[in-house]
CSV table of C-alpha atoms in Angstrom, one decimal:
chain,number,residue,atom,x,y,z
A,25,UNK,CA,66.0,127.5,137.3
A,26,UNK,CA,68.5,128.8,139.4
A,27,UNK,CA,70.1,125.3,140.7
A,28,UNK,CA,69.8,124.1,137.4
A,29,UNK,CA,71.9,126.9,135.7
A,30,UNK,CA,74.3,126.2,139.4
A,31,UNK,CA,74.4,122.8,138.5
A,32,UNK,CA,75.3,122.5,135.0
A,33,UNK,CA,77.9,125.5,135.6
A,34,UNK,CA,79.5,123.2,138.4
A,35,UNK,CA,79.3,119.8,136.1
A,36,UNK,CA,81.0,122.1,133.4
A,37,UNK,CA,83.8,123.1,135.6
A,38,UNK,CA,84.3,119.2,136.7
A,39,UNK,CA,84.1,117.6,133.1
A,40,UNK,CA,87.1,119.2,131.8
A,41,UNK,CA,89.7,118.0,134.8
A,42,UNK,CA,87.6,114.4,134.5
A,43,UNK,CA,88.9,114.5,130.9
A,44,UNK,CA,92.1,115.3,131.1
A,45,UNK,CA,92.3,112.4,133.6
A,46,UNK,CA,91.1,110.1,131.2
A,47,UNK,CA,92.7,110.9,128.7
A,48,UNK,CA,96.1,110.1,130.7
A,49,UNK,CA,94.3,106.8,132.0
A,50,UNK,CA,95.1,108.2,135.3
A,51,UNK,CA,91.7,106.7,137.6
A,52,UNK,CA,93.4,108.7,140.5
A,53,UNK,CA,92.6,111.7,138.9
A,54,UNK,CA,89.7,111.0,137.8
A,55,UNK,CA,88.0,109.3,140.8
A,56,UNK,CA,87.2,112.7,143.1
A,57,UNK,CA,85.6,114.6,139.6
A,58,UNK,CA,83.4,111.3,139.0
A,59,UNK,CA,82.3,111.8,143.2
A,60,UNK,CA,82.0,115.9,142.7
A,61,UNK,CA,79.7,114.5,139.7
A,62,UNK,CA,77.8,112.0,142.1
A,63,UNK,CA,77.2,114.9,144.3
A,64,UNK,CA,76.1,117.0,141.9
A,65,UNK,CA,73.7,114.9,140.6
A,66,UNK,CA,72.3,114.1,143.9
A,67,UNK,CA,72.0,117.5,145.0
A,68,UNK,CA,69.9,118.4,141.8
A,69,UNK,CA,67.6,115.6,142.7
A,70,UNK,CA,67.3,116.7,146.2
A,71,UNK,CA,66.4,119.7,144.9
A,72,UNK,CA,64.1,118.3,142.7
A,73,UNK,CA,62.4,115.7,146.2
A,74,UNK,CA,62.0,119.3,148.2
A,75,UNK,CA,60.6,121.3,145.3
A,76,UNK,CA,58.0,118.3,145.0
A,77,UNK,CA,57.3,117.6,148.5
A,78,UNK,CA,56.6,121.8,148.5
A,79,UNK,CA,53.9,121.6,146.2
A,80,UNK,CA,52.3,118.5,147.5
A,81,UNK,CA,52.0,120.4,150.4
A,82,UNK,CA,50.5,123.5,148.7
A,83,UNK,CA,47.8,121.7,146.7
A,84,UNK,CA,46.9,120.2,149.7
A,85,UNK,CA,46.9,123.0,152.0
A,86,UNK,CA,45.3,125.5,149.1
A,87,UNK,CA,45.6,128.5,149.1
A,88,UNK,CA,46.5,128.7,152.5
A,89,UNK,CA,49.5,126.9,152.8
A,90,UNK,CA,51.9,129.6,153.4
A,91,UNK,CA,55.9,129.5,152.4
A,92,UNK,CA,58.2,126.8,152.6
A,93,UNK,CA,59.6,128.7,155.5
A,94,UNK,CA,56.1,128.1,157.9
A,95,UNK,CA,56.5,123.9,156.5
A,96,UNK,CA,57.8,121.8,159.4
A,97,UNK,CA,60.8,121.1,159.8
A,98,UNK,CA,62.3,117.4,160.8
A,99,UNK,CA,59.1,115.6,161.2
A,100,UNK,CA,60.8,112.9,162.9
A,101,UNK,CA,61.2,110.6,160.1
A,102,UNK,CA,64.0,108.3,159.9
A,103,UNK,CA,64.8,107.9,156.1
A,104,UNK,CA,66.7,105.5,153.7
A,105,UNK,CA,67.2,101.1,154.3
A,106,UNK,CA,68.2,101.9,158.2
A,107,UNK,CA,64.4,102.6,159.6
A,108,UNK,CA,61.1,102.9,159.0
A,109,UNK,CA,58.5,104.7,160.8
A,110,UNK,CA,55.2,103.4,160.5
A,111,UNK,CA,52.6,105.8,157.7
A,112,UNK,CA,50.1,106.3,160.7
A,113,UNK,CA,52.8,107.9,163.0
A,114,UNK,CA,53.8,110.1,160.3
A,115,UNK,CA,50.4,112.1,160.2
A,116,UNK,CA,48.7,114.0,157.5
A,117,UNK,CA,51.5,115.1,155.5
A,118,UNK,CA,53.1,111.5,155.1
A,119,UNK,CA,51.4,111.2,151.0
A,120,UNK,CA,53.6,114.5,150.7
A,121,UNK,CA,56.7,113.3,152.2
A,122,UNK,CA,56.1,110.0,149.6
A,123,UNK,CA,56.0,112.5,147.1
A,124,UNK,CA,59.7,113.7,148.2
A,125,UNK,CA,61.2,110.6,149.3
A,126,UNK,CA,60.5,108.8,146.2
A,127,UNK,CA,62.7,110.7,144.2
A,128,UNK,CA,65.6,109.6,146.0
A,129,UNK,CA,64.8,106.3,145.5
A,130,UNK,CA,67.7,105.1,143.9
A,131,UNK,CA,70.4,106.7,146.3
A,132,UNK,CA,70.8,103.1,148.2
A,133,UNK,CA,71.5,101.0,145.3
A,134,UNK,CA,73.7,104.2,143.7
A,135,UNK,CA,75.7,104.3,147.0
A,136,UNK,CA,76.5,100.2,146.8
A,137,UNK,CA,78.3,101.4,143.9
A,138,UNK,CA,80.6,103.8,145.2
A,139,UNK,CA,84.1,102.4,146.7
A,140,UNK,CA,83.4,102.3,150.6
A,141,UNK,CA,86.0,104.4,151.0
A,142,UNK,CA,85.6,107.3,153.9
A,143,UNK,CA,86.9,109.5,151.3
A,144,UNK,CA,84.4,108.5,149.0
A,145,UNK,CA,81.5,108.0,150.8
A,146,UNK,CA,81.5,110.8,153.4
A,147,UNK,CA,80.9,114.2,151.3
A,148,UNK,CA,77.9,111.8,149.6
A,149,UNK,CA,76.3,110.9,152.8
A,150,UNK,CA,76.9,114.8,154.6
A,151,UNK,CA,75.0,115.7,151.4
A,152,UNK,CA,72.0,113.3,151.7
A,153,UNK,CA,71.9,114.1,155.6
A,154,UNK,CA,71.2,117.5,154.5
A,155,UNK,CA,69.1,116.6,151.9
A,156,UNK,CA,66.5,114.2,154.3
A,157,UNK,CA,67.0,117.5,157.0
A,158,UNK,CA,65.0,119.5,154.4
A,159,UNK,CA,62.7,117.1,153.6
């Protein structure tokens, strides 16, 4: 609840420079609100892949399973089109870490989109570094 309210405060504050922009055509002005946008959206479903891959883990573990704290942390697991670890070296937890991972499943073909840019394409990929660090 709280990332959501976070979220759609922080979309709020970039939609109103985004539309002044368009409104004056002006596509340098506009292109870093559409990125913070593309961020923002990607951080929500980040959000979303950890919250997932957190209760996988608890309905698997029961009761038991302790906070997301205790959960491992970098399991090793190379992410996204550049490599792929093999399911049986990923252990027990790797039908969680689907769970997560699948909810990012468009990112690749959303960040073909994006101008390749530095600029552009930096702040998206610091943020999905993060985002496969907690996963």
């Amino acid at each position: 609840a709280g990332v959501a309210r976070a979220a759609t405060a922080a979309r709020d504050a970039v939609i109103t420079p985004l539309a002044a922009a368009a409104m004056e055509g002006s596509y340098r002005r506009a292109h870093p609100a559409v990125v913070q946008l593309h961020l923002i959206r990607e951080a929500e479903e980040a959000m979303e892949a950890v919250a997932s891959l957190d209760a996988a883990e608890e309905t698997r573990n029961g009761a038991n399973a302790g906070s997301v704290a205790e959960r491992k942390r970098g399991r090793g697991v190379a992410l996204g089109h550049h490599a792929r670890v093999p399911r049986d070296a990923l252990g027990p937890s790797s039908a969680s870490l689907d769970v997560g991972v699948e909810r990012l499943s468009d990112w690749d073909p959303r960040l073909a989109l994006t101008p390749s840019a530095m600029a552009t394409r930096e702040p998206i990929l610091a943020l999905r570094r993060a985002a496969y660090a907690a996963l």
